[in-house]
């Protein structure tokens, strides 16, 4: 089944593809079909994921899959949350930067002893743009924010996200291990369980 992925994030495409390609899905990044990123104006992951999926489905005529995800830090009242990708941006036309986001997060948490944080992933699938019954699945991954980066794998906040029981950051985990444990991996596993009801 050909499905448009409502994202141009190559790392996300890879993580989602590793799980969905074996199920016979052909995931095509929306950029390859000439679809640009849509606004993400909402306060919740689920609303933004729906917005992205409907936008991609409307412009391509294909079923669409969207993942809206982010990092929620307890001591920051859940920030950066839905703003995770754009946390360090001061103007809308400034390019997104993982490096500056991580720098800002470290600055905001300087001197803070409560370092608890969790990633959230909301996966939404629409069969067509006006699908009244999207398939929705959520995953969370709990950890702590370090005071300096460790590891080079993954993307985004991975080098700062520490999993105590493994004594590793998510940027130190092999891709398959991250997929198995991560918010996105968990959301996808739940999503796949719901697929038989998807006609
Ligand atoms: P989205 O593309 O609007 O869903 O933004 C997701 C943002 O959340 C990314 O740009 C990262 O900053 C952060 N994020 C989401 N998932 C991960 C992950 O698995 N590792 C590290 N950062 C993540």
XYZ file of N, CA, C and O and ligand atoms in Angstrom:
819
model
N 0.846 -1.205 0.000
C 0.000 0.000 0.000
C 0.876 1.248 0.000
O 1.784 1.367 0.821
N 0.608 2.170 -0.928
C 1.348 3.434 -0.976
C 0.742 4.408 0.033
O -0.469 4.660 0.014
N 1.595 4.937 0.887
C 1.126 5.869 1.918
C 2.072 7.060 1.951
O 3.298 6.890 1.937
N 1.505 8.265 1.993
C 2.372 9.438 2.100
C 2.669 9.707 3.580
O 1.777 9.633 4.424
N 3.937 9.956 3.865
C 4.325 10.309 5.231
C 4.339 11.830 5.340
O 5.052 12.505 4.590
N 3.542 12.349 6.253
C 3.385 13.795 6.386
C 4.555 14.396 7.161
O 4.373 15.013 8.214
N 5.759 14.192 6.633
C 6.966 14.727 7.272
C 8.079 14.697 6.244
O 8.058 13.871 5.325
N 9.040 15.596 6.398
C 10.224 15.517 5.537
C 11.443 15.152 6.359
O 12.578 15.325 5.920
N 11.228 14.679 7.582
C 12.324 14.308 8.474
C 12.841 12.921 8.063
O 12.175 11.908 8.258
N 14.051 12.900 7.475
C 14.590 11.654 6.921
C 14.774 10.593 7.999
O 14.556 9.400 7.764
N 15.138 11.025 9.222
C 15.364 10.058 10.307
C 14.031 9.428 10.731
O 13.950 8.239 11.026
N 12.978 10.259 10.761
C 11.640 9.747 11.100
C 11.184 8.755 10.041
O 10.666 7.686 10.351
N 11.401 9.111 8.773
C 11.019 8.236 7.658
C 11.715 6.892 7.816
O 11.099 5.827 7.637
N 13.008 6.935 8.201
C 13.773 5.701 8.340
C 13.194 4.858 9.490
O 12.939 3.672 9.342
N 12.956 5.510 10.658
C 12.446 4.765 11.830
C 11.072 4.159 11.533
O 10.797 3.009 11.871
N 10.188 4.942 10.886
C 8.848 4.433 10.586
C 8.915 3.357 9.507
O 8.232 2.330 9.587
N 9.791 3.570 8.511
C 9.934 2.618 7.408
C 10.427 1.267 7.899
O 9.975 0.221 7.414
N 11.346 1.267 8.880
C 11.894 0.002 9.386
C 10.780 -0.879 9.966
O 10.870 -2.097 9.952
N 9.749 -0.258 10.487
C 8.657 -1.026 11.078
C 7.548 -1.319 10.061
O 6.999 -2.419 10.036
N 7.242 -0.359 9.196
C 6.075 -0.529 8.311
C 6.388 -1.176 6.962
O 5.518 -1.824 6.373
N 7.635 -1.055 6.480
C 7.973 -1.674 5.182
C 7.776 -3.190 5.216
O 7.189 -3.753 4.278
N 8.211 -3.875 6.304
C 7.971 -5.327 6.344
C 6.481 -5.696 6.303
O 6.135 -6.835 6.017
N 5.610 -4.742 6.597
C 4.167 -5.028 6.553
C 3.574 -4.741 5.167
O 2.355 -4.768 4.980
N 4.460 -4.404 4.215
C 3.988 -4.177 2.857
C 3.623 -2.725 2.557
O 3.004 -2.426 1.546
N 4.015 -1.811 3.452
C 3.724 -0.395 3.199
C 4.862 0.225 2.396
O 6.025 -0.048 2.670
N 4.491 1.073 1.438
C 5.503 1.872 0.762
C 5.314 3.317 1.228
O 4.365 3.989 0.829
N 6.218 3.746 2.113
C 6.093 5.097 2.680
C 6.810 6.093 1.772
O 7.988 5.906 1.470
N 6.116 7.131 1.376
C 6.729 8.147 0.511
C 6.701 9.474 1.256
O 5.633 9.919 1.696
N 7.870 10.087 1.415
C 7.914 11.371 2.132
C 7.142 12.414 1.324
O 7.245 12.457 0.092
N 6.389 13.261 2.031
C 5.529 14.212 1.313
C 6.326 15.143 0.399
O 5.836 15.554 -0.652
N 7.572 15.447 0.793
C 8.413 16.344 -0.014
C 8.648 15.783 -1.406
O 8.699 16.517 -2.399
N 8.753 14.446 -1.501
C 8.970 13.799 -2.803
C 7.769 13.976 -3.713
O 7.859 13.798 -4.914
N 6.623 14.292 -3.115
C 5.399 14.477 -3.905
C 5.046 15.962 -4.014
O 3.941 16.330 -4.385
N 5.999 16.803 -3.636
C 5.808 18.247 -3.784
C 4.950 18.879 -2.700
O 4.466 19.999 -2.856
N 4.762 18.172 -1.574
C 3.939 18.732 -0.491
C 4.853 19.387 0.542
O 5.761 18.748 1.063
N 4.602 20.659 0.828
C 5.435 21.331 1.829
C 4.816 21.146 3.214
O 3.645 20.763 3.343
N 5.615 21.432 4.236
C 5.130 21.245 5.614
C 3.963 22.176 5.886
O 3.976 23.328 5.456
N 2.950 21.685 6.608
C 1.821 22.567 6.936
C 2.054 23.206 8.301
O 2.967 22.824 9.027
N 1.236 24.177 8.617
C 1.288 24.807 9.943
C 0.946 23.767 10.997
O 0.178 22.839 10.725
N 1.507 23.945 12.203
C 1.128 23.080 13.339
C 0.676 24.017 14.451
O 1.401 24.296 15.378
N -0.563 24.528 14.300
C -0.982 25.633 15.167
C -1.547 25.213 16.520
O -1.875 26.057 17.338
N -1.689 23.917 16.769
C -2.476 23.480 17.922
C -1.634 23.279 19.181
O -0.418 23.241 19.131
N -2.355 23.107 20.309
C -1.682 22.955 21.602
C -1.399 21.510 21.950
O -0.760 21.224 22.946
N -1.949 20.567 21.160
C -1.746 19.157 21.499
C -1.137 18.407 20.312
O -1.332 18.776 19.147
N -0.403 17.339 20.655
C 0.224 16.506 19.624
C -0.828 15.908 18.699
O -0.633 15.852 17.490
N -1.934 15.443 19.280
C -2.917 14.732 18.450
C -3.555 15.669 17.423
O -3.741 15.300 16.256
N -3.834 16.897 17.822
C -4.434 17.835 16.861
C -3.451 18.165 15.732
O -3.827 18.253 14.559
N -2.185 18.357 16.107
C -1.187 18.679 15.082
C -0.954 17.496 14.140
O -0.783 17.674 12.931
N -0.947 16.275 14.692
C -0.738 15.097 13.843
C -1.898 14.967 12.847
O -1.691 14.675 11.665
N -3.122 15.203 13.323
C -4.282 15.135 12.435
C -4.197 16.181 11.328
O -4.478 15.895 10.164
N -3.802 17.383 11.720
C -3.667 18.485 10.748
C -2.674 18.084 9.644
O -2.930 18.263 8.452
N -1.530 17.500 10.074
C -0.488 17.137 9.112
C -0.968 16.016 8.194
O -0.737 16.043 6.986
N -1.624 15.003 8.777
C -2.071 13.858 7.969
C -3.124 14.300 6.950
O -3.062 13.941 5.775
N -4.090 15.105 7.390
C -5.155 15.537 6.469
C -4.587 16.398 5.340
O -4.987 16.273 4.181
N -3.638 17.254 5.699
C -3.005 18.143 4.707
C -2.319 17.297 3.621
O -2.521 17.516 2.425
N -1.519 16.303 4.035
C -0.788 15.476 3.062
C -1.757 14.648 2.220
O -1.568 14.497 1.009
N -2.809 14.110 2.854
C -3.782 13.303 2.109
C -4.532 14.171 1.102
O -4.779 13.761 -0.036
N -4.874 15.380 1.519
C -5.649 16.274 0.634
C -4.827 16.606 -0.613
O -5.336 16.593 -1.723
N -3.545 16.901 -0.431
C -2.738 17.351 -1.562
C -2.233 16.211 -2.449
O -1.799 16.463 -3.568
N -2.260 14.969 -1.963
C -1.714 13.868 -2.773
C -2.784 12.876 -3.230
O -2.532 12.100 -4.147
N -3.934 12.861 -2.549
C -4.951 11.856 -2.866
C -4.599 10.477 -2.327
O -5.296 9.501 -2.610
N -3.528 10.379 -1.540
C -3.105 9.088 -0.969
C -3.512 9.005 0.498
O -3.680 10.034 1.164
N -3.603 7.777 1.036
C -3.710 7.657 2.498
C -2.468 8.300 3.115
O -1.398 8.291 2.495
N -2.597 8.831 4.331
C -1.456 9.551 4.920
C -1.226 9.145 6.364
O -2.158 8.882 7.122
N 0.066 9.119 6.689
C 0.494 8.801 8.051
C 1.255 10.013 8.591
O 2.122 10.559 7.895
N 0.922 10.418 9.808
C 1.672 11.522 10.422
C 2.100 11.111 11.819
O 1.411 10.334 12.494
N 3.265 11.607 12.209
C 3.708 11.430 13.596
C 3.953 12.817 14.124
O 4.727 13.580 13.539
N 3.258 13.207 15.178
C 3.648 14.445 15.849
C 4.239 14.022 17.174
O 3.650 13.249 17.931
N 5.440 14.507 17.413
C 6.145 14.033 18.587
C 6.888 15.181 19.235
O 7.010 16.262 18.657
N 7.384 14.931 20.433
C 8.133 15.975 21.110
C 8.588 15.514 22.465
O 8.301 14.387 22.896
N 9.324 16.399 23.116
C 9.889 16.121 24.429
C 9.164 16.983 25.463
O 9.019 18.196 25.252
N 8.714 16.360 26.555
C 8.047 17.102 27.627
C 8.913 17.009 28.890
O 9.194 15.903 29.357
N 9.321 18.143 29.402
C 10.233 18.171 30.549
C 9.449 18.616 31.787
O 8.816 19.688 31.780
N 9.499 17.779 32.828
C 8.667 18.019 34.019
C 8.925 19.397 34.616
O 7.989 20.161 34.888
N 10.205 19.757 34.813
C 10.536 21.014 35.492
C 10.189 22.239 34.640
O 10.186 23.365 35.141
N 9.878 22.008 33.361
C 9.525 23.128 32.476
C 8.032 23.115 32.151
O 7.599 23.675 31.131
N 7.259 22.443 32.991
C 5.804 22.420 32.790
C 5.406 21.735 31.497
O 4.380 22.057 30.895
N 6.216 20.786 31.024
C 5.879 20.061 29.798
C 6.523 20.637 28.542
O 6.422 20.043 27.463
N 7.189 21.798 28.649
C 7.908 22.361 27.491
C 9.133 21.480 27.204
O 9.600 20.798 28.122
N 9.662 21.482 25.998
C 9.190 22.210 24.825
C 7.908 21.649 24.182
O 7.284 22.350 23.394
N 7.501 20.415 24.506
C 6.197 19.906 24.064
C 5.987 20.010 22.559
O 6.857 19.613 21.785
N 4.850 20.564 22.169
C 4.548 20.632 20.726
C 5.496 21.585 19.990
O 5.541 21.599 18.767
N 6.257 22.371 20.761
C 7.225 23.286 20.130
C 8.606 22.662 19.981
O 9.575 23.359 19.653
N 8.737 21.343 20.255
C 10.064 20.719 20.335
C 10.955 20.999 19.122
O 12.136 21.290 19.266
N 10.391 20.877 17.925
C 11.220 21.050 16.721
C 11.694 22.488 16.565
O 12.740 22.753 15.988
N 10.896 23.420 17.107
C 11.186 24.847 16.896
C 11.556 25.568 18.193
O 11.437 26.780 18.283
N 12.005 24.813 19.194
C 12.193 25.359 20.552
C 13.085 26.605 20.571
O 12.782 27.584 21.251
N 14.189 26.567 19.802
C 15.152 27.683 19.876
C 14.907 28.738 18.806
O 15.675 29.700 18.700
N 13.834 28.573 18.050
C 13.564 29.520 16.958
C 13.014 30.821 17.506
O 12.075 30.806 18.301
N 13.564 31.959 17.051
C 12.966 33.217 17.503
C 12.069 33.807 16.417
O 11.247 34.669 16.694
N 12.235 33.345 15.168
C 11.342 33.808 14.093
C 10.928 32.599 13.268
O 11.690 31.643 13.123
N 9.707 32.655 12.711
C 9.150 31.490 12.010
C 9.992 31.085 10.808
O 10.035 29.917 10.438
N 10.692 32.064 10.186
C 11.454 31.730 8.976
C 12.888 31.270 9.290
O 13.647 30.930 8.388
N 13.242 31.240 10.594
C 14.576 30.746 10.978
C 14.615 29.228 10.806
O 13.640 28.557 11.155
N 15.709 28.677 10.271
C 15.727 27.209 10.115
C 15.719 26.491 11.462
O 16.246 27.019 12.453
N 15.113 25.284 11.475
C 15.107 24.481 12.704
C 16.520 23.981 12.958
O 17.257 23.710 12.010
N 16.903 23.859 14.228
C 18.254 23.362 14.528
C 18.234 22.511 15.789
O 17.928 23.006 16.881
N 18.573 21.226 15.643
C 18.654 20.337 16.804
C 19.716 20.846 17.776
O 19.533 20.800 18.995
N 20.850 21.318 17.232
C 21.967 21.756 18.091
C 21.527 22.933 18.965
O 21.783 22.955 20.182
N 20.833 23.899 18.368
C 20.404 25.068 19.167
C 19.282 24.699 20.136
O 19.196 25.228 21.234
N 18.422 23.768 19.730
C 17.372 23.304 20.655
C 18.011 22.672 21.896
O 17.584 22.932 23.030
N 19.028 21.849 21.677
C 19.680 21.172 22.805
C 20.391 22.180 23.707
O 20.334 22.074 24.938
N 21.031 23.159 23.085
C 21.707 24.217 23.860
C 20.698 24.967 24.732
O 20.930 25.208 25.911
N 19.557 25.307 24.125
C 18.532 26.043 24.880
C 18.002 25.198 26.036
O 17.811 25.702 27.148
N 17.775 23.907 25.765
C 17.248 23.034 26.823
C 18.227 22.976 27.997
O 17.819 23.085 29.167
N 19.515 22.852 27.691
C 20.518 22.799 28.764
C 20.512 24.111 29.546
O 20.609 24.102 30.783
N 20.380 25.226 28.852
C 20.370 26.534 29.530
C 19.135 26.651 30.434
O 19.229 27.106 31.583
N 17.973 26.221 29.939
C 16.736 26.320 30.732
C 16.798 25.448 31.989
O 16.169 25.752 32.998
N 17.567 24.359 31.895
C 17.620 23.421 33.030
C 18.866 23.626 33.905
O 19.077 22.842 34.844
N 19.629 24.664 33.621
C 20.864 24.883 34.394
C 20.522 24.991 35.877
O 19.604 25.732 36.266
N 21.199 24.244 36.719
C 20.987 24.305 38.162
C 19.756 23.546 38.629
O 19.462 23.508 39.834
N 19.024 22.952 37.733
C 17.775 22.247 38.083
C 18.089 20.790 38.456
O 18.761 20.096 37.697
N 17.601 20.360 39.617
C 17.901 18.977 40.006
C 16.850 17.994 39.460
O 17.139 16.824 39.264
N 15.633 18.471 39.242
C 14.610 17.597 38.663
C 14.813 17.561 37.144
O 14.480 18.515 36.440
N 15.350 16.455 36.647
C 15.699 16.369 35.222
C 14.747 15.412 34.493
O 15.031 14.977 33.377
N 13.599 15.062 35.095
C 12.693 14.086 34.476
C 12.079 14.628 33.167
O 11.709 15.814 33.111
N 12.006 13.737 32.191
C 11.431 14.140 30.903
C 10.864 12.910 30.209
O 11.246 11.786 30.543
N 9.941 13.138 29.294
C 9.505 12.014 28.462
C 9.225 12.477 27.040
O 8.815 13.609 26.812
N 9.510 11.566 26.114
C 9.130 11.783 24.726
C 7.695 11.303 24.541
O 7.269 10.330 25.168
N 6.981 11.963 23.644
C 5.620 11.564 23.280
C 5.551 11.423 21.760
O 6.150 12.233 21.038
N 4.854 10.416 21.297
C 4.608 10.285 19.859
C 3.141 9.994 19.624
O 2.563 9.125 20.272
N 2.545 10.751 18.739
C 1.168 10.526 18.312
C 1.191 10.158 16.850
O 1.630 10.945 16.022
N 0.759 8.944 16.554
C 0.707 8.494 15.169
C -0.742 8.560 14.710
O -1.637 8.064 15.411
N -0.949 9.188 13.572
C -2.307 9.297 13.027
C -2.292 8.823 11.578
O -1.404 9.198 10.813
N -3.254 7.996 11.238
C -3.390 7.518 9.858
C -4.775 7.882 9.355
O -5.777 7.599 10.026
N -4.823 8.527 8.201
C -6.128 8.795 7.569
C -6.164 8.107 6.210
O -5.197 8.130 5.462
N -7.273 7.449 5.923
C -7.418 6.752 4.636
C -7.582 7.761 3.512
O -7.215 7.527 2.376
N -8.175 8.918 3.840
C -8.327 10.031 2.890
C -8.505 11.294 3.727
O -8.708 11.218 4.957
N -8.448 12.444 3.053
C -8.369 13.715 3.800
C -9.532 13.936 4.765
O -9.357 14.522 5.832
N -10.724 13.452 4.391
C -11.891 13.716 5.246
C -12.280 12.504 6.086
O -13.413 12.439 6.593
N -11.371 11.549 6.203
C -11.641 10.333 6.979
C -12.224 10.694 8.357
O -11.581 11.379 9.160
N -13.464 10.233 8.635
C -14.072 10.593 9.925
C -13.576 9.724 11.080
O -13.913 9.991 12.234
N -12.805 8.688 10.750
C -12.400 7.753 11.797
C -10.908 7.412 11.658
O -10.543 6.272 11.346
N -10.040 8.405 11.881
C -8.604 8.146 11.760
C -8.160 7.091 12.778
O -8.801 6.925 13.821
N -7.079 6.394 12.450
C -6.486 5.476 13.433
C -5.441 6.283 14.197
O -4.578 6.937 13.595
N -5.544 6.244 15.525
C -4.678 7.085 16.362
C -4.008 6.207 17.413
O -4.664 5.371 18.044
N -2.709 6.363 17.579
C -2.006 5.601 18.620
C -0.950 6.489 19.269
O -0.360 7.352 18.616
N -0.718 6.269 20.574
C 0.193 7.138 21.332
C 1.253 6.293 22.040
O 0.982 5.162 22.456
N 2.443 6.830 22.154
C 3.498 6.168 22.932
C 4.272 7.188 23.756
O 4.360 8.364 23.375
N 4.799 6.737 24.894
C 5.625 7.623 25.750
C 6.918 6.893 26.085
O 6.918 5.660 26.215
N 7.980 7.660 26.298
C 9.266 7.062 26.684
C 9.881 7.962 27.747
O 10.106 9.142 27.494
N 10.069 7.379 28.934
C 10.504 8.201 30.074
C 12.006 8.120 30.313
O 12.609 7.057 30.185
N 12.592 9.249 30.674
C 14.028 9.305 30.941
C 14.382 10.580 31.690
O 13.528 11.168 32.364
N 15.631 10.982 31.555
C 16.131 12.185 32.245
C 16.992 12.988 31.278
O 17.581 12.412 30.367
N 17.096 14.279 31.541
C 17.932 15.134 30.689
C 19.309 15.295 31.339
O 19.416 15.771 32.478
N 20.339 14.907 30.599
C 21.713 15.030 31.106
C 22.144 16.498 31.125
O 21.429 17.381 30.647
N 23.354 16.740 31.646
C 23.885 18.117 31.638
C 24.833 18.340 30.458
O 25.324 19.455 30.259
N 25.121 17.274 29.688
C 25.951 17.408 28.475
C 25.569 16.282 27.518
O 25.068 15.241 27.953
N 25.808 16.520 26.238
C 25.402 15.525 25.229
C 26.282 14.271 25.266
O 27.469 14.361 25.579
N 25.646 13.127 24.946
C 26.369 11.851 24.814
C 25.800 11.075 23.640
O 24.590 10.894 23.554
N 26.677 10.624 22.728
C 26.230 9.784 21.618
C 25.952 10.573 20.359
O 25.740 11.793 20.402
N 25.970 9.854 19.247
C 25.846 10.528 17.944
C 24.737 9.938 17.064
O 24.524 10.410 15.953
N 24.070 8.894 17.530
C 23.003 8.298 16.704
C 21.699 9.095 16.883
O 21.647 10.038 17.669
N 20.675 8.698 16.143
C 19.358 9.314 16.316
C 19.317 10.739 15.816
O 20.037 11.127 14.904
N 18.496 11.555 16.458
C 18.334 12.951 16.041
C 17.760 13.740 17.216
O 17.539 13.201 18.306
N 17.536 15.010 16.986
C 16.847 15.859 17.963
C 17.501 15.829 19.338
O 18.706 16.004 19.482
N 16.699 15.549 20.351
C 17.164 15.606 21.741
C 17.824 14.294 22.193
O 18.169 14.158 23.367
N 17.995 13.346 21.271
C 18.553 12.036 21.652
C 19.847 12.114 22.477
O 19.997 11.360 23.445
N 20.798 12.985 22.128
C 22.067 12.979 22.898
C 21.905 13.437 24.350
O 22.815 13.249 25.160
N 20.761 14.043 24.678
C 20.548 14.510 26.059
C 19.596 13.609 26.834
O 19.416 13.789 28.052
N 18.959 12.654 26.152
C 17.896 11.866 26.780
C 18.482 10.565 27.326
O 18.841 9.653 26.585
N 18.559 10.501 28.656
C 19.279 9.430 29.350
C 18.293 8.403 29.915
O 17.318 8.767 30.581
N 18.594 7.113 29.637
C 17.751 6.032 30.161
C 18.569 5.343 31.234
O 19.561 4.662 30.955
N 18.143 5.570 32.474
C 18.966 5.148 33.613
C 19.214 3.639 33.641
O 20.329 3.194 33.868
N 18.164 2.837 33.364
C 18.368 1.380 33.486
C 19.355 0.843 32.454
O 19.918 -0.242 32.631
N 19.594 1.596 31.396
C 20.563 1.152 30.370
C 21.899 1.873 30.519
O 22.876 1.520 29.865
N 21.912 2.931 31.343
C 23.061 3.825 31.453
C 23.518 4.296 30.057
O 24.697 4.305 29.737
N 22.540 4.652 29.233
C 22.829 5.130 27.870
C 21.835 6.236 27.509
O 20.711 6.250 28.021
N 22.275 7.105 26.608
C 21.304 8.052 26.046
C 20.683 7.397 24.817
O 21.213 6.409 24.294
N 19.589 7.986 24.347
C 18.969 7.386 23.154
C 19.854 7.578 21.932
O 19.673 6.880 20.940
N 20.842 8.485 22.005
C 21.801 8.633 20.899
C 22.932 7.617 20.990
O 23.813 7.588 20.134
N 22.947 6.803 22.039
C 23.957 5.746 22.167
C 23.366 4.367 21.856
O 24.088 3.373 21.816
N 22.049 4.322 21.655
C 21.396 3.035 21.397
C 21.459 2.681 19.910
O 21.254 3.553 19.063
N 21.692 1.412 19.582
C 21.555 0.996 18.186
C 20.116 1.268 17.728
O 19.175 1.222 18.538
N 19.957 1.512 16.421
C 18.637 1.913 15.898
C 17.539 0.918 16.278
O 16.443 1.323 16.688
N 17.844 -0.376 16.184
C 16.795 -1.377 16.449
C 16.356 -1.321 17.907
O 15.171 -1.481 18.219
N 17.304 -1.055 18.796
C 16.999 -0.972 20.233
C 16.164 0.285 20.516
O 15.204 0.249 21.284
N 16.531 1.381 19.879
C 15.729 2.608 20.050
C 14.305 2.366 19.534
O 13.337 2.712 20.211
N 14.179 1.756 18.364
C 12.844 1.497 17.792
C 11.987 0.658 18.728
O 10.776 0.840 18.818
N 12.641 -0.283 19.421
C 11.900 -1.206 20.279
C 11.371 -0.487 21.526
O 10.300 -0.767 22.021
N 12.173 0.466 22.025
C 11.830 1.105 23.299
C 11.121 2.448 23.160
O 10.423 2.880 24.074
N 11.350 3.119 22.034
C 11.004 4.543 21.969
C 9.498 4.806 21.952
O 8.693 3.911 21.677
N 9.164 6.057 22.239
C 7.789 6.549 22.125
C 7.220 6.210 20.750
O 6.106 5.738 20.625
N 8.014 6.415 19.683
C 7.518 6.171 18.327
C 7.343 4.667 18.106
O 6.367 4.232 17.503
N 8.300 3.871 18.607
C 8.197 2.417 18.480
C 6.953 1.905 19.190
O 6.218 1.057 18.660
N 6.686 2.445 20.394
C 5.509 1.988 21.149
C 4.215 2.426 20.477
O 3.250 1.661 20.387
N 4.203 3.677 19.988
C 2.989 4.166 19.294
C 2.738 3.321 18.049
O 1.609 2.927 17.764
N 3.824 3.011 17.332
C 3.673 2.211 16.110
C 3.185 0.803 16.407
O 2.359 0.261 15.673
N 3.705 0.201 17.483
C 3.266 -1.156 17.833
C 1.763 -1.140 18.115
O 1.018 -2.023 17.647
N 1.302 -0.119 18.849
C -0.145 -0.021 19.130
C -0.922 0.230 17.844
O -2.010 -0.302 17.634
N -0.336 1.073 16.991
C -0.967 1.398 15.709
C -1.152 0.133 14.868
O -2.226 -0.129 14.331
N -0.090 -0.672 14.794
C -0.131 -1.888 13.977
C -1.195 -2.856 14.502
O -1.912 -3.496 13.730
N -1.330 -2.917 15.842
C -2.373 -3.781 16.429
C -3.762 -3.371 15.955
O -4.668 -4.183 15.860
N -3.935 -2.065 15.703
C -5.269 -1.579 15.311
C -5.517 -1.694 13.821
O -6.634 -1.458 13.363
N -4.486 -2.044 13.045
C -4.632 -2.029 11.589
C -5.686 -2.963 11.018
O -6.329 -2.611 10.037
N -5.890 -4.165 11.585
C -6.899 -5.028 10.968
C -8.266 -4.374 10.869
O -9.051 -4.692 9.985
N -8.544 -3.403 11.745
C -9.856 -2.749 11.686
C -9.844 -1.603 10.666
O -10.826 -0.907 10.491
N -8.695 -1.412 10.005
C -8.560 -0.306 9.074
C -8.926 -0.777 7.680
O -8.165 -1.520 7.075
N -10.111 -0.396 7.163
C -10.507 -0.831 5.826
C -10.653 0.365 4.902
O -10.915 1.443 5.336
P 7.582 17.154 14.758
O 8.321 16.849 13.481
O 6.770 18.391 14.706
O 6.825 15.980 15.248
O 8.714 17.491 15.841
C 9.321 16.515 16.563
C 10.493 17.097 17.328
O 10.516 16.487 18.623
C 11.821 16.735 16.666
O 12.258 17.738 15.787
C 12.730 16.584 17.872
O 13.175 17.843 18.280
C 11.793 16.021 18.941
N 11.789 14.546 18.878
C 10.734 13.755 18.544
N 11.079 12.446 18.569
C 12.368 12.422 18.905
C 13.298 11.336 19.072
O 13.014 10.150 18.869
N 14.534 11.703 19.452
C 14.900 12.994 19.667
N 14.085 14.027 19.491
C 12.819 13.745 19.121
